[in-house]
PDB file of C-alpha atoms and ligand atoms in Angstrom:
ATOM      1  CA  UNK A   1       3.453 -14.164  65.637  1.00 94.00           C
ATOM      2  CA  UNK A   2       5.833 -15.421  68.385  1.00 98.00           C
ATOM      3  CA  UNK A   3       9.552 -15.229  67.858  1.00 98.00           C
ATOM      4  CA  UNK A   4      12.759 -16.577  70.001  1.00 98.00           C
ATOM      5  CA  UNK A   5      16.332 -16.374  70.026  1.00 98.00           C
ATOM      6  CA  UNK A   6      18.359 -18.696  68.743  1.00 99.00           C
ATOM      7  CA  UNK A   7      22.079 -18.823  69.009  1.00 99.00           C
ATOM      8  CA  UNK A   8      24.966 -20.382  67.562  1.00 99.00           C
ATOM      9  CA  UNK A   9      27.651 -20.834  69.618  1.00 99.00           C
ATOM     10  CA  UNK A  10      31.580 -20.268  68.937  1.00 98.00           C
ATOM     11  CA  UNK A  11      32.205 -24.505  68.486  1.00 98.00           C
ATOM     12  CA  UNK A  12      28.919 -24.424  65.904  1.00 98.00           C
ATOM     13  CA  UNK A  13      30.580 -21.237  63.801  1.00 98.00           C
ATOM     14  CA  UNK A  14      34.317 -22.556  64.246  1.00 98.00           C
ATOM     15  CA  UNK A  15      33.156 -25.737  62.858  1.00 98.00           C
ATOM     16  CA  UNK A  16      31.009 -24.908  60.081  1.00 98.00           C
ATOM     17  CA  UNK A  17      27.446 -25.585  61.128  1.00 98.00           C
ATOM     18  CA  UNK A  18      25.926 -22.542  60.572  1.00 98.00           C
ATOM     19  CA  UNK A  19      24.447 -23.317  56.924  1.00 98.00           C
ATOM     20  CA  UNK A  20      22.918 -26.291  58.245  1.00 98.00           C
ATOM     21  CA  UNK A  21      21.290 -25.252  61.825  1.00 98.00           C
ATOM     22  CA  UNK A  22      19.656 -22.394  59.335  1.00 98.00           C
ATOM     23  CA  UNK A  23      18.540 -24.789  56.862  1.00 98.00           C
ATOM     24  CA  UNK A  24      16.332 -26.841  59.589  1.00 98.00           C
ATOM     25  CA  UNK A  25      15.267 -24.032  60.773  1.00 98.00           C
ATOM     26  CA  UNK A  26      14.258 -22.602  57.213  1.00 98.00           C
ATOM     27  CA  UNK A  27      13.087 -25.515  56.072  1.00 98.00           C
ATOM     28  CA  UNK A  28      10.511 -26.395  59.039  1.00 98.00           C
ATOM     29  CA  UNK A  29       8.827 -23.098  57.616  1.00 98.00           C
ATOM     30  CA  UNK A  30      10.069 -20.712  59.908  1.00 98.00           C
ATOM     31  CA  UNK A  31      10.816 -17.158  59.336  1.00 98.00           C
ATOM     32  CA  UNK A  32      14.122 -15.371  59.674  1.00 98.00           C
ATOM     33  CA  UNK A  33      13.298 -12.101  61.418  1.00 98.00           C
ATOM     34  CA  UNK A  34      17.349 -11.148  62.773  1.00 98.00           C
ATOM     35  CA  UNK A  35      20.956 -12.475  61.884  1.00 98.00           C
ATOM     36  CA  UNK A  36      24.442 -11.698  63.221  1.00 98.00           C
ATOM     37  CA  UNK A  37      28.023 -12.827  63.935  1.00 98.00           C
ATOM     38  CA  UNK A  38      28.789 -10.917  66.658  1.00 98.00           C
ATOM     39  CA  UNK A  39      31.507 -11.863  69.329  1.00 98.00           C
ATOM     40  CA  UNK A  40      30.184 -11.051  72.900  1.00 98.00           C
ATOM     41  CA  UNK A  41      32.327  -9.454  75.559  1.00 98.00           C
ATOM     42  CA  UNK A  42      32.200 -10.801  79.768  1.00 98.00           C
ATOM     43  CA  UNK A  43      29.667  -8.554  80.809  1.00 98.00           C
ATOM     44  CA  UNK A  44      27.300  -9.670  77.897  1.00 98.00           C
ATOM     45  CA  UNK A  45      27.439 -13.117  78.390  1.00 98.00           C
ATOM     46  CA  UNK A  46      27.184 -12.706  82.181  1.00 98.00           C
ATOM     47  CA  UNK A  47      24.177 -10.731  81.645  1.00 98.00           C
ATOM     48  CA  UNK A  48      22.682 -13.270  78.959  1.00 98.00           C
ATOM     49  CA  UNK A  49      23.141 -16.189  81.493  1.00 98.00           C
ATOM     50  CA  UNK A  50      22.404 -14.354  84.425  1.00 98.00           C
ATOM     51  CA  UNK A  51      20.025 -17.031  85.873  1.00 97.00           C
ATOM     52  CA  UNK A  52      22.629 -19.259  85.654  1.00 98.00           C
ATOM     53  CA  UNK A  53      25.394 -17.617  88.131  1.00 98.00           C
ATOM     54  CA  UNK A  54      25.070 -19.561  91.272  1.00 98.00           C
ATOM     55  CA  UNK A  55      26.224 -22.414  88.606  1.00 98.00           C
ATOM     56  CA  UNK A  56      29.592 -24.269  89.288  1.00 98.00           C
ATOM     57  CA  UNK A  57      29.998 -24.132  85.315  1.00 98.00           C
ATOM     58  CA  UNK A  58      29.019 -20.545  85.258  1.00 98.00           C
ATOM     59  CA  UNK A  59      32.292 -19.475  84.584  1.00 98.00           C
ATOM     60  CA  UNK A  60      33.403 -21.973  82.378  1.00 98.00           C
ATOM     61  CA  UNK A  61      30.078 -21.204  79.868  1.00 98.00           C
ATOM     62  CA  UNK A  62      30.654 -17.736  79.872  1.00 98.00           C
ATOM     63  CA  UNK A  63      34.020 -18.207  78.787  1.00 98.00           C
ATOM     64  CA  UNK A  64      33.036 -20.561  76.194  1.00 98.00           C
ATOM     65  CA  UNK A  65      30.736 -17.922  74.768  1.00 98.00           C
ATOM     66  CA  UNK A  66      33.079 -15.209  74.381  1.00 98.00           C
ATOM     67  CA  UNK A  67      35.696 -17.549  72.787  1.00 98.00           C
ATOM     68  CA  UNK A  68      34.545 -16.398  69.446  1.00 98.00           C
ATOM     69  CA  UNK A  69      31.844 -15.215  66.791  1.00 98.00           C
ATOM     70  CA  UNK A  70      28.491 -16.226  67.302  1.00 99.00           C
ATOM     71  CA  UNK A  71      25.736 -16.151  65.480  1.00 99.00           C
ATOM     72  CA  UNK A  72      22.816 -14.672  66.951  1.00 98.00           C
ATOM     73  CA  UNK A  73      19.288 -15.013  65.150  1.00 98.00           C
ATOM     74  CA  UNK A  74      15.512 -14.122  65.434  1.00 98.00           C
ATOM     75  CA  UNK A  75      13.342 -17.047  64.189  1.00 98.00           C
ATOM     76  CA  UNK A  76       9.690 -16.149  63.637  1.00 98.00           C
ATOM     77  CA  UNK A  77       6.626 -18.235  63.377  1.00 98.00           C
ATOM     78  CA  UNK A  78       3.690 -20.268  65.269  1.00 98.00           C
ATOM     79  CA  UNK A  79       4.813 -22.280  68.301  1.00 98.00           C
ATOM     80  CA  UNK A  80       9.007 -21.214  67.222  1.00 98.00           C
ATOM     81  CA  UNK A  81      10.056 -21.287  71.047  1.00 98.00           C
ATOM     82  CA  UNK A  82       8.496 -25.041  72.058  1.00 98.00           C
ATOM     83  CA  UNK A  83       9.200 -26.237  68.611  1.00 98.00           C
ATOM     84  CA  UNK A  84      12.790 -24.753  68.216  1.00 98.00           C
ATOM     85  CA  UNK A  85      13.839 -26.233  71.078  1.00 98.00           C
ATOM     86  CA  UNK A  86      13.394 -29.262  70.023  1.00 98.00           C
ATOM     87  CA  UNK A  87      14.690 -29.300  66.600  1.00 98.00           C
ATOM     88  CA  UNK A  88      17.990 -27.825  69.014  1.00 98.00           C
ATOM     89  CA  UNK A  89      17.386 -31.217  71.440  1.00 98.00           C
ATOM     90  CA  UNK A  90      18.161 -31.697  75.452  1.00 98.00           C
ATOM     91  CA  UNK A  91      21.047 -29.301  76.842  1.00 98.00           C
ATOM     92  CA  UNK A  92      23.111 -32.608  77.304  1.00 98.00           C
ATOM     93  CA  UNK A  93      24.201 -33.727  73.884  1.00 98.00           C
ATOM     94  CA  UNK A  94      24.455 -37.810  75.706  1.00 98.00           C
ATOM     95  CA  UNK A  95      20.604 -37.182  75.715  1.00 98.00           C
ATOM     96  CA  UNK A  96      19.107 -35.537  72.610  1.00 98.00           C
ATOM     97  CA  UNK A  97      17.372 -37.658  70.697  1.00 98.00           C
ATOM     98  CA  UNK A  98      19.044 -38.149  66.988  1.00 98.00           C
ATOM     99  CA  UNK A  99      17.557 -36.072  64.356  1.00 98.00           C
ATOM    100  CA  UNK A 100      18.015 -32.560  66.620  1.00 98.00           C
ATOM    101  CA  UNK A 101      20.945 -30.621  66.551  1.00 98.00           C
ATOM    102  CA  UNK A 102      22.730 -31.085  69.800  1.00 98.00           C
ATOM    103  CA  UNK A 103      21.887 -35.200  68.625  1.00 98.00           C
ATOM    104  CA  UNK A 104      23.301 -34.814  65.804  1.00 98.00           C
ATOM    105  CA  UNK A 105      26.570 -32.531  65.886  1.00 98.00           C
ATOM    106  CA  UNK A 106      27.624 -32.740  69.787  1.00 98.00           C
ATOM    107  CA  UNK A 107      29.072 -34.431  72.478  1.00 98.00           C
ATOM    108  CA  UNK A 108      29.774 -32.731  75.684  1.00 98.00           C
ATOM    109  CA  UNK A 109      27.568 -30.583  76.951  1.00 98.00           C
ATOM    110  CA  UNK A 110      29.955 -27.680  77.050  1.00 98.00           C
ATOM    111  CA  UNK A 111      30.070 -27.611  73.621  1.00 98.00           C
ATOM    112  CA  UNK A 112      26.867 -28.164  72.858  1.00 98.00           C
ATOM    113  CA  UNK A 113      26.788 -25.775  69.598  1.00 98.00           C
ATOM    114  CA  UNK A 114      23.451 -24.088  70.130  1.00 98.00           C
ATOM    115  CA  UNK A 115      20.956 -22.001  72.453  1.00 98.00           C
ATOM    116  CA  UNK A 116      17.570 -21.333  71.993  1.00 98.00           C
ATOM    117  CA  UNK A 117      15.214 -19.022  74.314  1.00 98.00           C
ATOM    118  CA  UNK A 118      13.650 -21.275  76.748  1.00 98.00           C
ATOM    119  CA  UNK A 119       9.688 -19.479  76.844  1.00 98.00           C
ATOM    120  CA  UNK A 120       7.665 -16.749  75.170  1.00 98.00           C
ATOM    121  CA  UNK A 121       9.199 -14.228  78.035  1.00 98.00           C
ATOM    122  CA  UNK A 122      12.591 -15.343  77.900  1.00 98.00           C
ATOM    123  CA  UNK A 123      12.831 -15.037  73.828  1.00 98.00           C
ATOM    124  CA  UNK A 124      11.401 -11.384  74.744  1.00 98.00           C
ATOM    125  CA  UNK A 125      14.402 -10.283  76.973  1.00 98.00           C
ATOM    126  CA  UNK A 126      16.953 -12.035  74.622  1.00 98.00           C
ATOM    127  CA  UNK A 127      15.599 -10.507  71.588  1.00 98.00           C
ATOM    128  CA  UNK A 128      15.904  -7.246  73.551  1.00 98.00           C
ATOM    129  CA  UNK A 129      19.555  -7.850  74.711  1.00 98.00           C
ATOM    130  CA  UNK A 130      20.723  -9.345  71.681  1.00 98.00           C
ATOM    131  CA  UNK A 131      19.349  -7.062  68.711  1.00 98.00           C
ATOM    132  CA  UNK A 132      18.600  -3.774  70.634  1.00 98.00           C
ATOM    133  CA  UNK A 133      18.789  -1.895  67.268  1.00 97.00           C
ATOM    134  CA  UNK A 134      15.818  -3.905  66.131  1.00 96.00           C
ATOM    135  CA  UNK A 135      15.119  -6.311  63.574  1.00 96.00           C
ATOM    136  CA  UNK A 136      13.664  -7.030  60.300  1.00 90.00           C
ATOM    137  CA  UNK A 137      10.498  -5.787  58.642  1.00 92.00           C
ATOM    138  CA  UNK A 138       9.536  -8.451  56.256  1.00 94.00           C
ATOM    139  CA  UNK A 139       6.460 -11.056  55.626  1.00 91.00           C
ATOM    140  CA  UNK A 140       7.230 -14.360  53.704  1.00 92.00           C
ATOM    141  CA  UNK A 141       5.463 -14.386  50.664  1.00 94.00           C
ATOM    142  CA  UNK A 142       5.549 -18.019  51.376  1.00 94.00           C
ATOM    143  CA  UNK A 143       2.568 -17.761  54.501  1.00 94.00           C
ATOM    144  CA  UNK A 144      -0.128 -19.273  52.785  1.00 95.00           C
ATOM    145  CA  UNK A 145       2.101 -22.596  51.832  1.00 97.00           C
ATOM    146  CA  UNK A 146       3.032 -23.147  55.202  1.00 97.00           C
ATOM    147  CA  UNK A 147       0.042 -22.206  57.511  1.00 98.00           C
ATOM    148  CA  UNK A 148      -3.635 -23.146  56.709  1.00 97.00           C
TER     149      UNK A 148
HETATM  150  P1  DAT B 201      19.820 -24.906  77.579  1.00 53.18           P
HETATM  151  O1  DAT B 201      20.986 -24.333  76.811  1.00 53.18           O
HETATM  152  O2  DAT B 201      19.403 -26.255  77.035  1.00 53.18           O
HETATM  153  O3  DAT B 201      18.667 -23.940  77.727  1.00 53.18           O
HETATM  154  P2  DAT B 201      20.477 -24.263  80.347  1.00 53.18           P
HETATM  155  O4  DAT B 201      19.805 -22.966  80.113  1.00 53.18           O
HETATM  156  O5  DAT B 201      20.074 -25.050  81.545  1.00 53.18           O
HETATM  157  O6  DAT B 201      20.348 -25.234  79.072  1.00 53.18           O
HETATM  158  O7  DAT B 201      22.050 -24.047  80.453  1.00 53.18           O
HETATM  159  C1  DAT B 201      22.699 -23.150  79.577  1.00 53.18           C
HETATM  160  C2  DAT B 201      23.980 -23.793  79.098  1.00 53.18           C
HETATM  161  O8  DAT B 201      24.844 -24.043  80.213  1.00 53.18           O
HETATM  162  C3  DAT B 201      23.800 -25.161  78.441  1.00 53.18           C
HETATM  163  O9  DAT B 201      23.483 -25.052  77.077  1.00 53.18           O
HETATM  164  C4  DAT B 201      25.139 -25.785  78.662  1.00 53.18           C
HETATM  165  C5  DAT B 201      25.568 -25.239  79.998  1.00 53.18           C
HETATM  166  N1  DAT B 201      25.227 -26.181  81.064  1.00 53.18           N
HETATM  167  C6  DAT B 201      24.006 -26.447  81.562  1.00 53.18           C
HETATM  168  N2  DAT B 201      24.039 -27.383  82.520  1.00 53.18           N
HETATM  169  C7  DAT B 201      25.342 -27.720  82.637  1.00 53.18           C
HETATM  170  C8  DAT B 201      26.059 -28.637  83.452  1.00 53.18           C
HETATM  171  N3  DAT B 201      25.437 -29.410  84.348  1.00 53.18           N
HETATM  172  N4  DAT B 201      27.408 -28.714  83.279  1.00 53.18           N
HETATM  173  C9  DAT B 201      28.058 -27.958  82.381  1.00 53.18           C
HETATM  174  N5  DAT B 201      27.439 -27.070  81.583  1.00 53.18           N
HETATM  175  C10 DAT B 201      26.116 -26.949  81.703  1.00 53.18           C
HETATM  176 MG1   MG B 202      18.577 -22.157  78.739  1.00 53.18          MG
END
């Protein structure tokens, strides 16, 4: 079953959305496979971002990131990296559609609460970087209720 990595950022935890990013994600019928608050150092958010270097805001996102606790997550389930990002919404908050996250609970789009893995490979290398120690063994007994 595909997975991806979803991540909430230090303005989502400071600001209390982490109950409710879960719940959407929970109640669309995906699975939690991984779940940690976990504040980053430079190097790690450097490395997470690396595509994004050659960015003017490079700097300014990776000290964003390391500004506090996040909380870093494994969803599990069909379609979970397509799908998740768009119950997360565009990456500029002035453009995601109400009803998704960023729609809903930002503004700017440096503090745009939220990241999600962008494709099947990406979620790979995340999951990788961000939960090296592995994550959880589990089936939800709820399957059958949720997929035909
Ligand atoms: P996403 O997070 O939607 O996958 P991305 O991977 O292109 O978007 O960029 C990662 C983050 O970098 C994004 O969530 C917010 C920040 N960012 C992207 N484009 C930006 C821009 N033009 N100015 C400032 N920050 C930006
Ligand atoms: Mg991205």
């Amino acid at each position: 079953m595909e997975q991806t990595f979803i991540m909430i950022k230090p303005d989502g935890v400071q600001r209390g959305l982490v109950g409710e990013i879960i719940s959407r994600f929970e109640k669309k019928g995906f699975t939690l496979k991984g779940l940690k608050l976990i504040t980053v150092d430079q190097p790690f958010a450097e490395k997470h971002y690396a595509d994004l270097s050659a960015k003017p805001f490079f700097r300014g996102l990776v000290e964003y990131i390391v500004s506090g606790p996040v909380c870093a997550m494994v969803w599990e389930g069909k379609n979970v990296v397509t799908t998740g990002r768009k119950i997360i919404g565009a990456t500029n908050p002035a453009e995601s559609a109400p009803g998704t996250i960023r729609g809903d609970f930002a503004i700017d789009i440096g503090r745009n609460v939220i990241h999600g893995s962008d494709a099947v490979e990406s979620a790979r290398k995340e999951i990788a970087l961000w939960f090296p120690e592995g994550i959880a063994e589990w089936q939800s007994s709820l399957h059958s209720w949720i997929y035909e």
